[in-house]
Short mmCIF file of C-alpha atoms and ligand atoms in Angstrom, two decimals:
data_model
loop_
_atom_site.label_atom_id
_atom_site.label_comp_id
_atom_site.label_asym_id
_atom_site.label_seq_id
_atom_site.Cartn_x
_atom_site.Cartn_y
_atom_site.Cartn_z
CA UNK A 1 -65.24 16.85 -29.12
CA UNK A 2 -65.99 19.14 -32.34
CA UNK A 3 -62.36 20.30 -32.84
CA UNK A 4 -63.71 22.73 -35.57
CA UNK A 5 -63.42 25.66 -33.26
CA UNK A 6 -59.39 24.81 -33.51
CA UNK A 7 -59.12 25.25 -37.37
CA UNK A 8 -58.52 29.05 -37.70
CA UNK A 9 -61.36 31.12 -39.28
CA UNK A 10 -60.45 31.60 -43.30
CA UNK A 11 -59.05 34.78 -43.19
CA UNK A 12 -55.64 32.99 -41.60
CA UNK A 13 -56.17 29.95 -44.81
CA UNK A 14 -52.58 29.61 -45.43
CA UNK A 15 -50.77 29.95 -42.39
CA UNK A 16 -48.89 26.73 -41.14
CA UNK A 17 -51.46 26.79 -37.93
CA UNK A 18 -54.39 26.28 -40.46
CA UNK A 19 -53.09 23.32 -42.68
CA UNK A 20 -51.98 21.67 -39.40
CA UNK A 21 -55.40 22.13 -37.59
CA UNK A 22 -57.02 20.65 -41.16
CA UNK A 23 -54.66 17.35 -41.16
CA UNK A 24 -55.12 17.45 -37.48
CA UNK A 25 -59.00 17.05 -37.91
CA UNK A 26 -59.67 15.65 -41.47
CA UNK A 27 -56.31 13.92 -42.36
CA UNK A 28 -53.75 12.54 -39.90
CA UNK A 29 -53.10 13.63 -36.97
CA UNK A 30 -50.68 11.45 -35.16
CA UNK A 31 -48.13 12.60 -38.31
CA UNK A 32 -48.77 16.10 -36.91
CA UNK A 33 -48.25 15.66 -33.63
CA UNK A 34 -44.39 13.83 -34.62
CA UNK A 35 -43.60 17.30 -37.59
CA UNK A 36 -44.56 19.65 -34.55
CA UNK A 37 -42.51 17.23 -31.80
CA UNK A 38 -39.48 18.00 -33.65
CA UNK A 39 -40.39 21.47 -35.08
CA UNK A 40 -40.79 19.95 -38.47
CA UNK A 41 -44.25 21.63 -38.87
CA UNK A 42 -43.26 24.46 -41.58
CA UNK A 43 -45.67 25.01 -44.13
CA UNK A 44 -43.33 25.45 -47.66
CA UNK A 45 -44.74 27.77 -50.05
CA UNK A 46 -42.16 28.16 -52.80
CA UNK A 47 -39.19 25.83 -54.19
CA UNK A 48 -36.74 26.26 -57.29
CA UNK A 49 -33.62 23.63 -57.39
CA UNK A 50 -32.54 22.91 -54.28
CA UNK A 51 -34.35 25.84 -52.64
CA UNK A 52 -37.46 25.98 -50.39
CA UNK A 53 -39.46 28.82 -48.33
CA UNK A 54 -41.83 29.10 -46.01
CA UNK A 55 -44.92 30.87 -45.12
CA UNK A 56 -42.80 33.07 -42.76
CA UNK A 57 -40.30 33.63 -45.59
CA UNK A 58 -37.58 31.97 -44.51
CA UNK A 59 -35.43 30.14 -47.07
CA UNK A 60 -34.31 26.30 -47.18
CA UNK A 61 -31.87 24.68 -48.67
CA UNK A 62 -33.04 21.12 -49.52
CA UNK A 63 -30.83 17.92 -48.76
CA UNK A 64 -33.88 14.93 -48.92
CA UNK A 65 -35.06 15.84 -52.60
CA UNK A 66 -38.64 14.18 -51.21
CA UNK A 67 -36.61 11.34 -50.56
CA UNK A 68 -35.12 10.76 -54.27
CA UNK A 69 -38.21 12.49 -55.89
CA UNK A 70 -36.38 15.66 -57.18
CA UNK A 71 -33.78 14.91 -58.60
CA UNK A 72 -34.01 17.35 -61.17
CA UNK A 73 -34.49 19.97 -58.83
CA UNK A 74 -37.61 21.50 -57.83
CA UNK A 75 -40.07 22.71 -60.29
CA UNK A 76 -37.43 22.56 -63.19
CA UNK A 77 -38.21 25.14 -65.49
CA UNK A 78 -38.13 23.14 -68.56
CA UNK A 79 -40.36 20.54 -66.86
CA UNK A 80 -42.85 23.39 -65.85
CA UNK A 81 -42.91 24.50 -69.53
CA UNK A 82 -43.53 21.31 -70.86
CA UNK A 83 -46.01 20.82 -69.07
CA UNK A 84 -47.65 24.03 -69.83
CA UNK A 85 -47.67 23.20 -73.42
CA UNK A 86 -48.66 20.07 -72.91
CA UNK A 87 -52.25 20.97 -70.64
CA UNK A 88 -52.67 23.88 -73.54
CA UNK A 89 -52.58 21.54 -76.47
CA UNK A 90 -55.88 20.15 -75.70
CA UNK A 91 -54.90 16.69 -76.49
CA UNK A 92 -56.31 13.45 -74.73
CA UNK A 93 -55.53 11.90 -72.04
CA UNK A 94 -56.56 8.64 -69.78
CA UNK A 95 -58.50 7.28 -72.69
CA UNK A 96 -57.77 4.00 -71.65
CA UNK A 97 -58.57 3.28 -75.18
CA UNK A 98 -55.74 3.68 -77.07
CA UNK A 99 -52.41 3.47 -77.34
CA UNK A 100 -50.92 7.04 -76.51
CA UNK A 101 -47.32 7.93 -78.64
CA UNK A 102 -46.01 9.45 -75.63
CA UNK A 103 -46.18 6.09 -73.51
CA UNK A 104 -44.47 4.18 -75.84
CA UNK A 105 -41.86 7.20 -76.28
CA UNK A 106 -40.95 7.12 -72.56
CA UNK A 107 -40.97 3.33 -72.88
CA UNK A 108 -38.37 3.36 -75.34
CA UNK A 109 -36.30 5.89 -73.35
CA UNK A 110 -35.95 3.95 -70.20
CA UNK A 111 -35.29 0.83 -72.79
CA UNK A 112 -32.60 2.65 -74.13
CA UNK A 113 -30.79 3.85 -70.86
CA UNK A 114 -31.06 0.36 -69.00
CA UNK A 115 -30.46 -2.91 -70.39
CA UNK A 116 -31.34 -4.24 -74.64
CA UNK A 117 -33.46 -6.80 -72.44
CA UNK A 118 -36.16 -4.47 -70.64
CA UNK A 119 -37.96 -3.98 -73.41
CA UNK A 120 -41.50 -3.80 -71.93
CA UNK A 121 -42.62 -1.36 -69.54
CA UNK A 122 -45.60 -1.41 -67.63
CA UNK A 123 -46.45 2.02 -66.39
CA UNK A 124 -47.78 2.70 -62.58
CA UNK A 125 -48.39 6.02 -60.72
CA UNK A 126 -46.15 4.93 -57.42
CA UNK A 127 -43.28 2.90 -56.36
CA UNK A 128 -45.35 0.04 -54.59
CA UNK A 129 -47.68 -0.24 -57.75
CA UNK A 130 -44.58 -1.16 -60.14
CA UNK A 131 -43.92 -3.47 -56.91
CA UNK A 132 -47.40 -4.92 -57.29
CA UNK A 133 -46.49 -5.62 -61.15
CA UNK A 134 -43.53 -6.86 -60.80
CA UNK A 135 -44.42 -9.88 -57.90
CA UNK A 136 -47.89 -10.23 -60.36
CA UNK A 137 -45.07 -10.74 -63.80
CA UNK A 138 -42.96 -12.83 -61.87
CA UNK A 139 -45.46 -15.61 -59.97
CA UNK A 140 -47.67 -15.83 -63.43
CA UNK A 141 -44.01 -16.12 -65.59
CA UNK A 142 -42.68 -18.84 -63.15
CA UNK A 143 -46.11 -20.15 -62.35
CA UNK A 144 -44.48 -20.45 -58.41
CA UNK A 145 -45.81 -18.37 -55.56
CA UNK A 146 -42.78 -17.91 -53.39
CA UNK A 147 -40.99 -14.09 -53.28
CA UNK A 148 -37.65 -13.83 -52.00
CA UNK A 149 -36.42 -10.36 -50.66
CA UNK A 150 -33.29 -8.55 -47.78
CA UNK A 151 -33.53 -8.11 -44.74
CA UNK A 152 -33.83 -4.03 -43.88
CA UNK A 153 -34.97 -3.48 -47.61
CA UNK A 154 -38.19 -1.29 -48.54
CA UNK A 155 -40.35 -2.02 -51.19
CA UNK A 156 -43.33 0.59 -50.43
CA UNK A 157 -46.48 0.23 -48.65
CA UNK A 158 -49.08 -2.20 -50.37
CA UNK A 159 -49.95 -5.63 -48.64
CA UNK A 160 -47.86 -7.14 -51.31
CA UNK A 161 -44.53 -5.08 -50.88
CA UNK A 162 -44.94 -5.61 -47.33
CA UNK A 163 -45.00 -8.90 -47.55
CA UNK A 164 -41.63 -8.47 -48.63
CA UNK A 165 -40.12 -6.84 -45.31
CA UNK A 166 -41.72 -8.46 -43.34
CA UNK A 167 -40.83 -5.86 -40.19
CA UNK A 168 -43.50 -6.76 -37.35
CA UNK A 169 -43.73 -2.73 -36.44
CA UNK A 170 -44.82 -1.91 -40.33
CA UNK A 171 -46.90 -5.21 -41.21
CA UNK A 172 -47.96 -7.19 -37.81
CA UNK A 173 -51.71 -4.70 -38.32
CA UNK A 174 -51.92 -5.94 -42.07
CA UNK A 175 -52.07 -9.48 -42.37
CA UNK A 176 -51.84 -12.31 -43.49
CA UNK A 177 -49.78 -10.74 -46.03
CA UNK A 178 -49.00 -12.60 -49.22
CA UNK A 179 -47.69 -16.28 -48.33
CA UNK A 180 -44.33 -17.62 -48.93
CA UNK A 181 -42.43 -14.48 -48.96
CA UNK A 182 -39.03 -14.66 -47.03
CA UNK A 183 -35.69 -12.88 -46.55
CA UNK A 184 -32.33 -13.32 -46.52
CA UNK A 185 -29.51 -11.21 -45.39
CA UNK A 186 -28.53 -8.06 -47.27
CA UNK A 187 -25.41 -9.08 -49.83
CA UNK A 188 -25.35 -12.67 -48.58
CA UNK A 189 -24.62 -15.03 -51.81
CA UNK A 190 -24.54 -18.40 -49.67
CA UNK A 191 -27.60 -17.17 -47.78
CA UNK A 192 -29.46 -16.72 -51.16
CA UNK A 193 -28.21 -19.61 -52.76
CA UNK A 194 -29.69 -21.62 -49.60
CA UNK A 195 -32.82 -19.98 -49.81
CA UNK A 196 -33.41 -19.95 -53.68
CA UNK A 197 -32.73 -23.45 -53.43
CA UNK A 198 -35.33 -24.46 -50.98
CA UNK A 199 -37.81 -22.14 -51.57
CA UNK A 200 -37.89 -21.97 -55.36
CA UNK A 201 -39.35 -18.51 -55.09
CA UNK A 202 -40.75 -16.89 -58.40
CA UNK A 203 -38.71 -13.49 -57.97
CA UNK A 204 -35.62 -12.34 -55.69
CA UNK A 205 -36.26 -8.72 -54.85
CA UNK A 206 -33.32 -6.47 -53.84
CA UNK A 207 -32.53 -2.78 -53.88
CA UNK A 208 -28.98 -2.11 -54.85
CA UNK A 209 -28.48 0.58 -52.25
CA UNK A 210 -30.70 0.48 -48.98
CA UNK A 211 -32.15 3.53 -48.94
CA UNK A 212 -34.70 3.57 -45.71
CA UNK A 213 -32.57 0.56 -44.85
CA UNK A 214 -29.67 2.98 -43.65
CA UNK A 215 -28.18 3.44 -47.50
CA UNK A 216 -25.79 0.35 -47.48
CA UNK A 217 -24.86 -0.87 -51.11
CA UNK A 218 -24.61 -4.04 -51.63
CA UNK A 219 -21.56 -5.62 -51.73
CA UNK A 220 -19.39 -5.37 -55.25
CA UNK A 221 -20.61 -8.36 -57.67
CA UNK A 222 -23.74 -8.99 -55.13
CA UNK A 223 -25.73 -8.57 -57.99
CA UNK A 224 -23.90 -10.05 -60.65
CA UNK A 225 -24.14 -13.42 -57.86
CA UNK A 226 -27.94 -12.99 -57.69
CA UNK A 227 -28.47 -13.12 -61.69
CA UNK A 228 -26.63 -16.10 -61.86
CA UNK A 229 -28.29 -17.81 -58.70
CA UNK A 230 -31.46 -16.95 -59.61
CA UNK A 231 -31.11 -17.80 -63.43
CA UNK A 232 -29.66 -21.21 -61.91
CA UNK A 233 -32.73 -21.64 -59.86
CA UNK A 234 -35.13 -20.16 -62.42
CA UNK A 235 -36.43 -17.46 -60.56
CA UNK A 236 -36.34 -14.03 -61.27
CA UNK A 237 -34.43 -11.07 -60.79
CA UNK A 238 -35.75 -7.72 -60.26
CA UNK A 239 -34.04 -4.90 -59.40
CA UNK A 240 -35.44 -1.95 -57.13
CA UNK A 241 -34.38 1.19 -58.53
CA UNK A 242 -37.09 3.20 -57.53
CA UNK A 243 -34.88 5.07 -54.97
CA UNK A 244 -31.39 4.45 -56.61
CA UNK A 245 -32.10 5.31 -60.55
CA UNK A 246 -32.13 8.22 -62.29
CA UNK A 247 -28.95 9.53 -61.62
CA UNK A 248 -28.82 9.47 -57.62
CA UNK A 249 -26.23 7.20 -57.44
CA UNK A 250 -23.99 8.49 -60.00
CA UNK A 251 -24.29 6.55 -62.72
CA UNK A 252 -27.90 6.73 -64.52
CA UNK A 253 -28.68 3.12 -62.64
CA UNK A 254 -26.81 1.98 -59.67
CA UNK A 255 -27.39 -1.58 -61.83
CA UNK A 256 -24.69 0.18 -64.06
CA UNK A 257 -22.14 -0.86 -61.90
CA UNK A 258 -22.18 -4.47 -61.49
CA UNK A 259 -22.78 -6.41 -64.63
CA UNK A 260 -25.99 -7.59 -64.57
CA UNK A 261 -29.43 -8.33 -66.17
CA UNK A 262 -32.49 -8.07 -63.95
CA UNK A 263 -35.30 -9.75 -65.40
CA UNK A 264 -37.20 -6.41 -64.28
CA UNK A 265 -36.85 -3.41 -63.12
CA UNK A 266 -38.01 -0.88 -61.06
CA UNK A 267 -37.98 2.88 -61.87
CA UNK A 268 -40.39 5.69 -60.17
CA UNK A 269 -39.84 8.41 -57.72
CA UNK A 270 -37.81 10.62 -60.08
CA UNK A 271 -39.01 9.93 -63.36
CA UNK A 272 -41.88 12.37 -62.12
CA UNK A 273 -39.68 15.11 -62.42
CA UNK A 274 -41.19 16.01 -58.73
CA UNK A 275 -44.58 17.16 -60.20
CA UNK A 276 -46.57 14.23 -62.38
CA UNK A 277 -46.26 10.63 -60.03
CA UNK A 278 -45.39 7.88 -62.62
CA UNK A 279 -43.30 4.54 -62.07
CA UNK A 280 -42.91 1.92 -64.17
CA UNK A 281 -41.55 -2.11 -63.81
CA UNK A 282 -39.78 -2.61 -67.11
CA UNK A 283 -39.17 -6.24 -68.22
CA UNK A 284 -37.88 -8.46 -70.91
CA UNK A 285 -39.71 -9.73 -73.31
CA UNK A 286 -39.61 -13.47 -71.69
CA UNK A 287 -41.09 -12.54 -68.57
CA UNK A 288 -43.52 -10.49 -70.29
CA UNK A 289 -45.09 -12.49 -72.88
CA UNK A 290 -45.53 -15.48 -69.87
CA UNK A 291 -47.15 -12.87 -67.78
CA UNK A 292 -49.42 -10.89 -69.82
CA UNK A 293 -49.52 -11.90 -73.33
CA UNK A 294 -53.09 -12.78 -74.86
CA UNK A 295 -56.32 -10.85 -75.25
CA UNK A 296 -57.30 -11.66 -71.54
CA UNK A 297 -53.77 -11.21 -69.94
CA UNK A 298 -52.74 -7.90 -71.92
CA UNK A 299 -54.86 -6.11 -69.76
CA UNK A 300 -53.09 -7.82 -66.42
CA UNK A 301 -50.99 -4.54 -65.43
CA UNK A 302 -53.63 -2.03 -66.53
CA UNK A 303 -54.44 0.76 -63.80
CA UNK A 304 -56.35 4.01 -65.07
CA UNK A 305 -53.96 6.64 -64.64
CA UNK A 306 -50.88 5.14 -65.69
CA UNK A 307 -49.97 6.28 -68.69
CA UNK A 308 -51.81 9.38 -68.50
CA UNK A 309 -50.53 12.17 -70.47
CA UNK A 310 -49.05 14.33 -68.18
CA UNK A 311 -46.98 11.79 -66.46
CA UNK A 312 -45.52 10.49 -69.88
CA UNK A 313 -44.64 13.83 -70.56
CA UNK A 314 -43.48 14.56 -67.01
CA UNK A 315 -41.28 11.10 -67.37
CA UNK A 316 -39.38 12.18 -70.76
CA UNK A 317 -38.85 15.59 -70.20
CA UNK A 318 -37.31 14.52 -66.58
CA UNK A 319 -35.17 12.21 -68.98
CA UNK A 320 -34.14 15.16 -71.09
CA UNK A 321 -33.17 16.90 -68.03
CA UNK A 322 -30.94 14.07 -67.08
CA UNK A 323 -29.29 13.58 -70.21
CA UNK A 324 -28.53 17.46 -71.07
CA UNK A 325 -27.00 18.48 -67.60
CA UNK A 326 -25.40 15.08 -67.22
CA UNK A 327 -26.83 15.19 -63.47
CA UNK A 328 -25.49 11.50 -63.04
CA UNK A 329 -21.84 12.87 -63.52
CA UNK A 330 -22.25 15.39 -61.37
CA UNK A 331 -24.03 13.27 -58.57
CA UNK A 332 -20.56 11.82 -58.61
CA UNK A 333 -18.46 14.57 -58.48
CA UNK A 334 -20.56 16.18 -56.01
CA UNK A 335 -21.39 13.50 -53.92
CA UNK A 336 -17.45 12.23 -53.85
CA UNK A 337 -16.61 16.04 -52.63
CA UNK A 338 -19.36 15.63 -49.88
CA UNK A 339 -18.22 12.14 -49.06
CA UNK A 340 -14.60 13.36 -48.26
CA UNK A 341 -16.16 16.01 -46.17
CA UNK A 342 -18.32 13.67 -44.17
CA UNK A 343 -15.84 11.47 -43.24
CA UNK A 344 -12.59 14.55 -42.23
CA UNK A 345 -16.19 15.02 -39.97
CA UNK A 346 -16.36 11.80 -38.80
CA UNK A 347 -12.44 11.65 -37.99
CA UNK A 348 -13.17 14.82 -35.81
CA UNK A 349 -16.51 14.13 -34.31
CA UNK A 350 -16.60 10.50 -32.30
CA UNK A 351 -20.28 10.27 -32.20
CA UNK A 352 -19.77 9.88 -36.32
CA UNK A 353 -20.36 5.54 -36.28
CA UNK A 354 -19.73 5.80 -39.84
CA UNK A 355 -20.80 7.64 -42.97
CA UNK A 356 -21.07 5.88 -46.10
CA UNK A 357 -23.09 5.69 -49.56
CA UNK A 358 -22.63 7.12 -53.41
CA UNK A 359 -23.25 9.74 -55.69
CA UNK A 360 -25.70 11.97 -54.15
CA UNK A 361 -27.26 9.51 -51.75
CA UNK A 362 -25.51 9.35 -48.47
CA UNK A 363 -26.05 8.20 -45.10
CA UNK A 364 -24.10 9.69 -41.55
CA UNK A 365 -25.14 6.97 -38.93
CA UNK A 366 -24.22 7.88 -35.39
CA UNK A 367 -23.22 5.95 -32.51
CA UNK A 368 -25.79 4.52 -30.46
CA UNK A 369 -26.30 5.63 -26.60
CA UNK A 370 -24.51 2.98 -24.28
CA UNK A 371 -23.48 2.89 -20.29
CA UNK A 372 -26.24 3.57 -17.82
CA UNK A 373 -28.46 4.92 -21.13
CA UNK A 374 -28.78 2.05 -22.73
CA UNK A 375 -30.30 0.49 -19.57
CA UNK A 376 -32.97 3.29 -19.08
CA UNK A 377 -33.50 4.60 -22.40
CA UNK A 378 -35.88 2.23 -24.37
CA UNK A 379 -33.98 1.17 -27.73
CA UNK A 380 -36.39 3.07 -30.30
CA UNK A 381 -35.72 6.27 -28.67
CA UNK A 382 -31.71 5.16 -28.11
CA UNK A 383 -31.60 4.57 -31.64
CA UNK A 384 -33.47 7.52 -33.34
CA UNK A 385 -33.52 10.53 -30.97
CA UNK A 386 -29.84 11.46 -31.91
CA UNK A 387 -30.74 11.53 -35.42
CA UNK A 388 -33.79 13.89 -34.70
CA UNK A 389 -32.45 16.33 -32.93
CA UNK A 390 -29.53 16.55 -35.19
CA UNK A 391 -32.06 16.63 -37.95
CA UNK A 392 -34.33 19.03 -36.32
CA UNK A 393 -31.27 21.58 -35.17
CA UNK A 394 -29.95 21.63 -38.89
CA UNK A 395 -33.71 22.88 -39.93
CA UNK A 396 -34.10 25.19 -36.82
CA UNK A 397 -30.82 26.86 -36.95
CA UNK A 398 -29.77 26.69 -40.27
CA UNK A 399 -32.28 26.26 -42.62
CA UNK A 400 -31.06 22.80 -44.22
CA UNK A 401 -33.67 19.89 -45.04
CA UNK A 402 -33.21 15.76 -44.19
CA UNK A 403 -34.82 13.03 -42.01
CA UNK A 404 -33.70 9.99 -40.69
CA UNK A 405 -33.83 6.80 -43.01
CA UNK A 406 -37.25 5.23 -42.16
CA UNK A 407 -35.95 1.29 -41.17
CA UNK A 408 -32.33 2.81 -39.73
CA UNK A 409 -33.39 5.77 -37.71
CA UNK A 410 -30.04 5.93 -36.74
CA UNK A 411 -28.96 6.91 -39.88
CA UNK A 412 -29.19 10.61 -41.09
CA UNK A 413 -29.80 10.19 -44.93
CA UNK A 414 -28.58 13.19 -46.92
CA UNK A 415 -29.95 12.81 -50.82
CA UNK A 416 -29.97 16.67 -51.92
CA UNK A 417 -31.86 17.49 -55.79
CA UNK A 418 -28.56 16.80 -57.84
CA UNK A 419 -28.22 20.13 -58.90
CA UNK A 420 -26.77 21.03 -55.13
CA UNK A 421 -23.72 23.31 -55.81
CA UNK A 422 -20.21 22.82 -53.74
CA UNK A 423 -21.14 26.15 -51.90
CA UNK A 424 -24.27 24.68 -50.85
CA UNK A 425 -22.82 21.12 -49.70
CA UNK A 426 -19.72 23.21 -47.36
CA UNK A 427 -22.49 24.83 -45.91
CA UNK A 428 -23.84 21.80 -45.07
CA UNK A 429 -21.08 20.23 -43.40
CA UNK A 430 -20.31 23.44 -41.49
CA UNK A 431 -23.34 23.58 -40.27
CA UNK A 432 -23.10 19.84 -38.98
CA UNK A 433 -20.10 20.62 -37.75
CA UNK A 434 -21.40 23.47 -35.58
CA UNK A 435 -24.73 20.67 -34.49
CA UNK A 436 -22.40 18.21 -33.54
CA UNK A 437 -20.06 20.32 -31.61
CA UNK A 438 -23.00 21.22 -29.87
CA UNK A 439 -24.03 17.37 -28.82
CA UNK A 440 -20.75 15.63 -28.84
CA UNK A 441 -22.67 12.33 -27.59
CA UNK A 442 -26.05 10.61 -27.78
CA UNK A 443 -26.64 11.27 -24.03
CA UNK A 444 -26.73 14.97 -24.70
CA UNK A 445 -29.18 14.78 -28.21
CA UNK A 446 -31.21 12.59 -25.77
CA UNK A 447 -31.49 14.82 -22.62
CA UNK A 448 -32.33 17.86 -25.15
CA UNK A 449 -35.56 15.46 -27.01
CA UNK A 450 -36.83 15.05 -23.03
CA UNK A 451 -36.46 18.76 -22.19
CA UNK A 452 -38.42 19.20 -25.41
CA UNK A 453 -40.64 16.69 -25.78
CA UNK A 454 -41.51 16.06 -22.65
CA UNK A 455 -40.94 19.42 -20.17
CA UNK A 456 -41.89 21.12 -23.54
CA UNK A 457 -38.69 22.73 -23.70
CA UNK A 458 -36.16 23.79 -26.26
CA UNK A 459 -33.51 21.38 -27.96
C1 PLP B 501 -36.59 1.29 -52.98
C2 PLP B 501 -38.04 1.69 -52.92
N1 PLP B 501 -38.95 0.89 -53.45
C3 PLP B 501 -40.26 1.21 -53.45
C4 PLP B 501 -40.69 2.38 -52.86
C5 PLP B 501 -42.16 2.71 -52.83
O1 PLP B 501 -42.43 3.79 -53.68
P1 PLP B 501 -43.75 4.66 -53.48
O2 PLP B 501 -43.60 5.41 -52.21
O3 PLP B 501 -43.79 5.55 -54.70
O4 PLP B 501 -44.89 3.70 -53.45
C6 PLP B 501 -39.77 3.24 -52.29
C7 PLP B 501 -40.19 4.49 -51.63
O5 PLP B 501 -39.50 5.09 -50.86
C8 PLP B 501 -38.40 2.90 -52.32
O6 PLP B 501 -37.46 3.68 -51.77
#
């Protein structure tokens, strides 16, 4: 069937309807069909800090950040006038030719607010791209092909970060992924002693909070034990901060807390400042110079957009940002207010499993249906229907913004811009409150997704 007849005639371009009917038809329309299952389907038109609105004009308050992409806020205004200046000065950009001052300025930022060590960056326009570098730095450093990673972690969605998760649902379409990649458990030293041992893999990849993984931090010293075991073993360290840096956590890295040297890095999401993509694998100089020193090699983490202007430009001012409002800081004061408040929640509401995280990235996971449920219910929808309608009620009825984590769909991940305001986080947990009181146990979110999903209902 020509579903061109569905797309609504040009006069109504900009209603929700019309950018739904385009993905529908030209883009993807299975993720359609799952925003409009749960009344996700808005079409956003405006955003400032934490705020959003719609085409309809109704106003949002914003508690996913783009999950860890705005943590500035949205469309900062020093970051929009940057970039203004920047487009107007008519300089270069993408030569691919040169050497652009910018590039090596942001370089020698993120140098300066990790580790003396990571003193090469190799730039990349997403997460899984500074991935890609890093497993490409570490095999041709260690000359071994192995790759070592957790269990529940997310690295992105290239053949070679899957290879690293290794979850049948997200990879068992994609392969053969990349050989010789295994995991271990999450914050297991003895585990990744075993495996280091008899896999001699060229790089250990962790995250230091699971963020899709249902935001569990690793346990204290975990990292500080996987430097030395992997130093011991001579393979490499590298440190997913894609989610977790920039201030989320509370501290500018969340490596900050445990003392330890990755042999990389990862940084990405919010160095973009929410507008310009850019990531970036930074390195020391060891792993570097075995990787991609010489005329042939220096070209071995190339890619044509990397260090395009804007996104260097995007990627310091977001730095400046950080620095001058001292957003870490206040991810921890905030996020230790909201933490308290969470868990007087929890003490109150019994279908609260546990909530958990730091700084500004936090995670409510709720307790799974059991009795006669459990037997009828198939687990996918046992374990992530609670946290949809919860999710979905919060937007509906209240106007506030967050999703499940994508590998713990029981868990309801709350990472707000970390500009969010006290006012704005009370609100929050009133409002959650007022859901929960409303489904006081799984059974009851589940019965309301089959009256709406299914007898096309309301939750
Ligand atoms: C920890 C982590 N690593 C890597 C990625 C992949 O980043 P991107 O989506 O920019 O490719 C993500 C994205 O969510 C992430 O959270």
């Amino acid at each position: 069937m020509n579903s061109a007849a569905a797309i609504p005639p040009p006069s109504a371009a900009g209603t929700r309807q019309s950018a739904h009917a385009l993905w529908r038809r030209f883009v993807n329309p299975d993720y359609v069909k799952l925003l409009e299952a749960f009344d996700f389907g808005r079409r956003f038109t405006w955003a400032q800090g934490t705020r959003l609105r719609d085409d309809e004009g109704r106003e949002y308050t914003d508690f996913l950040a783009g999950y860890g992409v705005h943590n500035v806020g949205h469309n900062h205004p020093r970051l929009v006038a940057r970039l203004r200046e920047a487009l107007a000065s008519g300089e270069p950009s993408m030569l691919n030719v040169d050497a652009p001052l910018a590039a090596g300025r942001l370089a020698e930022r993120l140098n300066a607010l990790t580790h003396p060590d990571l003193c090469r960056a190799a730039f990349a326009s997403s997460g899984a791209e500074a991935v890609e570098i890093a497993i490409k730095a570490a095999r041709a450093a260690t000359r071994r092909p192995g790759l070592l990673a957790c269990a529940g972690a997310y690295h992105g969605l290239t053949t070679g970060a899957l290879a690293l998760q290794q979850e049948p649902a997200h990879t068992r379409a994609f392969g053969p992924l990349l050989p010789g990649a295994e995991q271990v458990p999450f914050g297991d030293t003895a585990a990744l002693e075993e495996a280091c041992a008899r896999l001699q893999p060229a790089a250990f990849f962790v995250e230091p909070v699971q963020g899709e993984g249902g935001i569990r931090a690793a346990p204290p010293g975990y990292l500080e034990a996987a430097g030395r075991i992997c130093r011991a073993g001579g393979c490499l360290l590298v440190v997913d901060e894609i989610q977790t840096g920039l201030g989320r956590t509370g501290a500018d890295f969340a490596t900050d807390f445990d003392r330890v040297a990755p042999d990389i890095l990862l940084v990405g999401k919010a160095l973009s400042g929410g507008l310009v993509p850019v990531a970036a694998a930074l390195m020391n100089a060891r792993t570097w110079s075995r990787a991609f020193s010489g005329p042939e090699r220096c070209h071995g983490c190339a890619s044509t957009f990397a260090a395009g202007r804007l996104a260097m430009v995007a990627g310091l001012e977001t730095l400046n940002v950080l620095q001058e409002e001292d957003l870490a800081a206040r991810a921890r004061a905030q996020g230790g207010w909201f933490l308290d408040r969470l868990q007087d929640l929890a003490r109150r509401h019994p279908v609260i499993r546990s909530v958990r995280g730091c700084g500004l990235f936090l995670g409510i996971e709720f307790q799974p249906a059991s009795g006669w449920l459990s037997k009828v219910v198939p687990r996918w929808a046992r374990q992530q229907l609670f946290t949809q309608v919860v999710a979905a009620v919060l937007l509906r009825d209240h106007g506030l913004l967050t999703q499940a984590c994508g590998r713990a769909p029981a868990v309801l991940r709350i990472e707000p811009p970390l500009v969010i305001t006290r006012a704005e986080i009370d609100g929050f947990v009133a409002a959650l409150d007022q859901v929960l009181a409303g489904y006081p146990s799984p059974g009851s979110a589940i019965a309301a997704a089959f009256r709406k999903t299914i007898l096309k209902g309301d939750l």
